[in-house]
Each structure stands twice: as C-alpha cells, then as structure tokens.
Amino acid sequence: MKVTQRSRRQIRLQNVLFVLLFLALIGLLGWLSHHYRVQADWTANNRHTLSEASVAVLAQLPEPLQVTAFTADSGALQQHIQDLVGRYQRHKSDLRLSFVDPDKEPQRVRELGITSDGELVLAYEGRREHVTTLDEQSITNTLQRLSRSGERWLVFVEGHGERSPFGQANHDLQQWAQQLEAKGFRLQGLNLATTGVVPDNTSVLVIAGPQTDYLPGELKLIEDYVAGGGNLLWLADADGLYGLEPLAEQLGITFEPGVIVDPTTRMFAIDDPTFAIVGDYGLHPLVEGFNTLTIFPYAAGLTLEPQGDWQGETLLMTTARSWSETGEMAGQVSYDELVDIPGPLSLAAALSRGRAVDGSAEPGGEERQQRVVVVGDGDFLANAYLGNGGNLDLGMSMVNWLSRDDQLIAIPAKTAVDPSLSLSQTEAAVIGFGFLLVLPGLLLLSGLGIWLRRRKA
C-alpha cells in the first residue's frame, strides 16, 4: 500500500475518533456505574443481602430515617457499619448515615446515653432507638419498633397458674415474650383480683392456660373488657376452661372434649401421640401465605359459631387422620368411632367486629375493628416448643393482627444460619490424609512426569 499525505490524514483522523469514542465509552460506563448498581450475593443464606423481612419493614417507613454511629474507629468498625447500613440504603434512598467521634462530642454522648463503641442511634419522626449489636436482625427489630406509631401493651392475666411471659420453666412463655419485646411490644402482668380493672391502654389481653378457676368478679371484668371492644388472645388447654365457659359462650366457641391425636407425627419421628401437626391454614389475613408446618402438643379442638355481630373464621386445621381422643392417654391409643371425635379438627379461630372508638354504638360514628383469637393449645408458644416449625412466626402473626399491625403480619422472625461444619472422625481423617499425602503426591508425580518428557525430548 502506497502511503500518501491523504492516507496519513485518514489514519490520524481514525486514531483521533478512536480515542474520542474510547473516552466517551469510559465516561458512559462511569455514569452508569454511578447511577446503577449490580450486585450478586453468593454467600450462604445471602447474608450480605437484606432479607425480604427487612425490606418489608423499610416499606413501612415512608419518612426519612437518620442513623448516627458513635465510634472513634475510622478503620474496620466504621467500614463494617457503612457496609451494614448500606444494605438498607439501597432500598431506602432517604436513609442518612453519619458518624460521631465520642471523644470530640462527649456532651452529645451523655445526652443520648451512648454506652458502647459503634452504637447506632436510629431516629424517625421524633422517636429514637439504640442498636448495640451490629447485625441485620437487631437493626430490623429496631426499625419494627420505630414503625409502630404508639406503644403496644400486651397484658397477661395472672394469679391462676397461667403461663408466665417472665418465667423460665418449659411451660412458660419467656422466649416468646423476648421476641415480642424485641419487636417493640410492652409486657405487663395483671392480677384481676388485686387490681379490679383492666388497664385502659391494653392493646391485647392474653389469657394463657389457667390452672385454677377464675372468681366470678374476675370473669365479669374479662367479659366487660371484651364487650367494650378489647382485643383478646385466649390460649386454652385441653384440661379444662376453669370458669371461662361464659366467655366461650359469649364468643360462640365450643371446645371439643378430649385431646387431639395425630398419627401423622410418626413421619417426623415424634412418638408422643398427643402431638398434632398443622399444615392446612385458612384464608384469613392472619395466616395468608403461611405454609410452614406448626406443632401443637396436647391440644383441644374447637368449633366456632359466631354470635351477634361477630364474624369469625377457622385458622388452623389438623390432618384428616387425626381425632380427639376422649379416653385415657395410656398404652396403645387408637380411634374409637363410638366415643372419639374424627378429624380434621379446628385448632384456632379468629373473630372480629366493628366497634365505635368511644365505646358507643351510635350510627355514623368512627369505628375500629375489635379482634379476638382463640387457640385450643398454649404449649405451642411455650419455651419447650417455640422453636418447632413455624410456631414462633405464627405466634408473632397472631399478636400483630390483634394489635392491628396488619402490615407486619407477613414479616417472619429472622433466624441465623448455623455456620458450623460437623465432621465425623472418618471424614476428618480422609480430608487430612488427602491434603497431607494425596495432594502433595499428585503434585510430585506430575512434576516427575514433566521432567521425564523433557529429558526424552
């Protein structure tokens, strides 16, 4: 090819155009990377990505959220906080993160009550919450508390051997109560015989398996509370109602005699015949989308016939193979069609009705929905059984619905993945033998083979 002045100019022009286009491409890529982010998380349980539960909580916070981190560490701790809060910022653009050096602003530290390095203060609509454990579960639980517009008081009736939210025994409810407190609920015990009144700020009254009869005056207080529009969670047991029969009649609830027996539990290596498994949930918003098995020990079936202006739905149904055993739970338990009640059986029901806010029944007045949940078992939320299946999530959904936090019903309690690796002695020996002898031996043989080939060549 003959090189001329014209060809040189064309080559220079092509080079200039190439450089300009290349720079334009680099600038475009820089602009795209600034405005759009693509991220992939390949870790177990996507631990570097926000869970659906956390994203759902953020959706309940339409106003700006301010996060202030108190730390003098400008290295690893600050970077960890930035990465952690950054996961939330990707889903909430008006979330602002700022850092405060406690050594430079001691007065502010004292005013806010900062107690640890790296402590976070989350501020939303004039309310503040502190986070001292830097993980997603702690931050999301704190955001749930901030999303509640007011205090939610769960009042547990006591004085008759009920399951205690503060007790550590297997039959008590302390672990469930701790989860409730982490979500922003306030808990209180109530002895009706000594106080003589149900507090006005009660969001949900909880009756959790009494062991002795209620006095007529105590029963009247509970009935008046329900008649006046109060929300109620009644965790009954199969061993009796202990004077609460009028309350059941008021709600249109009839408890079946006996204890539910479910042979299906043998498929899950459960030999106790008094355990019932539930995988069939109704269409009620409380259990909408709920598809996790729940386990109910020593439960009673119930039937619902709503009275007056109550509307109700069945929440939980046992399997078709189950039945309510009315005989003694001893020896080989089998179904007797003459006396036992065949399944499937209802285990829980939800009732609701519109009530005037001021307690009156005047037409045209402002109304809110009164809500009641009755369960034929209290053991499923007890310390000994709370971790089985979806028991915890179901218990949280019940309280969220009763306290009218419907938007939080579908948010499950976040559980941590077990990062441990358990190996048997044989597996450990095989891995050790492989790394110490087999792998070095293969490398030695491959090197020897390459040396021999080169020598022959």
PDB file of C-alpha atoms in Angstrom, residues 54 57-58 61 65-67 88 120-124 127-148 179 181-184:
ATOM      1  CA  SER A  54     -36.106  -6.249  56.377  1.00  0.00           C
ATOM      2  CA  VAL A  57     -40.111  -3.226  57.309  1.00  0.00           C
ATOM      3  CA  LEU A  58     -38.422  -0.447  55.335  1.00  0.00           C
ATOM      4  CA  LEU A  61     -41.185   3.800  56.915  1.00  0.00           C
ATOM      5  CA  LEU A  65     -34.604   7.874  58.541  1.00  0.00           C
ATOM      6  CA  GLN A  66     -31.420   9.117  60.233  1.00  0.00           C
ATOM      7  CA  VAL A  67     -28.762   6.689  61.503  1.00  0.00           C
ATOM      8  CA  TYR A  88     -30.632  -0.621  53.913  1.00  0.00           C
ATOM      9  CA  LEU A 120     -26.149   3.261  66.496  1.00  0.00           C
ATOM     10  CA  VAL A 121     -28.971   5.730  67.137  1.00  0.00           C
ATOM     11  CA  LEU A 122     -31.904   5.430  64.734  1.00  0.00           C
ATOM     12  CA  ALA A 123     -34.171   8.488  64.581  1.00  0.00           C
ATOM     13  CA  TYR A 124     -37.553   8.507  62.845  1.00  0.00           C
ATOM     14  CA  ARG A 127     -38.583   8.863  68.024  1.00  0.00           C
ATOM     15  CA  ARG A 128     -35.186   7.314  68.765  1.00  0.00           C
ATOM     16  CA  GLU A 129     -33.974   3.768  69.299  1.00  0.00           C
ATOM     17  CA  HIS A 130     -30.472   2.467  70.103  1.00  0.00           C
ATOM     18  CA  VAL A 131     -28.718  -0.507  68.482  1.00  0.00           C
ATOM     19  CA  THR A 132     -25.674  -2.013  70.191  1.00  0.00           C
ATOM     20  CA  THR A 133     -25.457  -5.319  68.298  1.00  0.00           C
ATOM     21  CA  LEU A 134     -24.359  -4.645  64.742  1.00  0.00           C
ATOM     22  CA  ASP A 135     -26.294  -7.154  62.678  1.00  0.00           C
ATOM     23  CA  GLU A 136     -29.344  -7.150  60.424  1.00  0.00           C
ATOM     24  CA  GLN A 137     -31.656  -8.794  62.930  1.00  0.00           C
ATOM     25  CA  SER A 138     -31.012  -6.132  65.582  1.00  0.00           C
ATOM     26  CA  ILE A 139     -31.433  -3.233  63.159  1.00  0.00           C
ATOM     27  CA  THR A 140     -34.598  -4.665  61.599  1.00  0.00           C
ATOM     28  CA  ASN A 141     -36.141  -5.317  65.014  1.00  0.00           C
ATOM     29  CA  THR A 142     -35.367  -1.712  65.931  1.00  0.00           C
ATOM     30  CA  LEU A 143     -36.958  -0.475  62.708  1.00  0.00           C
ATOM     31  CA  GLN A 144     -40.054  -2.500  63.534  1.00  0.00           C
ATOM     32  CA  ARG A 145     -40.304  -0.723  66.868  1.00  0.00           C
ATOM     33  CA  LEU A 146     -39.936   2.643  65.138  1.00  0.00           C
ATOM     34  CA  SER A 147     -42.615   1.722  62.595  1.00  0.00           C
ATOM     35  CA  ARG A 148     -45.204   1.398  65.367  1.00  0.00           C
ATOM     36  CA  GLN A 179     -39.260 -11.838  70.773  1.00  0.00           C
ATOM     37  CA  GLU A 181     -40.244  -7.094  73.291  1.00  0.00           C
ATOM     38  CA  ALA A 182     -37.647  -7.061  70.511  1.00  0.00           C
ATOM     39  CA  LYS A 183     -40.448  -6.087  68.108  1.00  0.00           C
ATOM     40  CA  GLY A 184     -41.467  -3.136  70.278  1.00  0.00           C
TER      41      GLY A 184
END
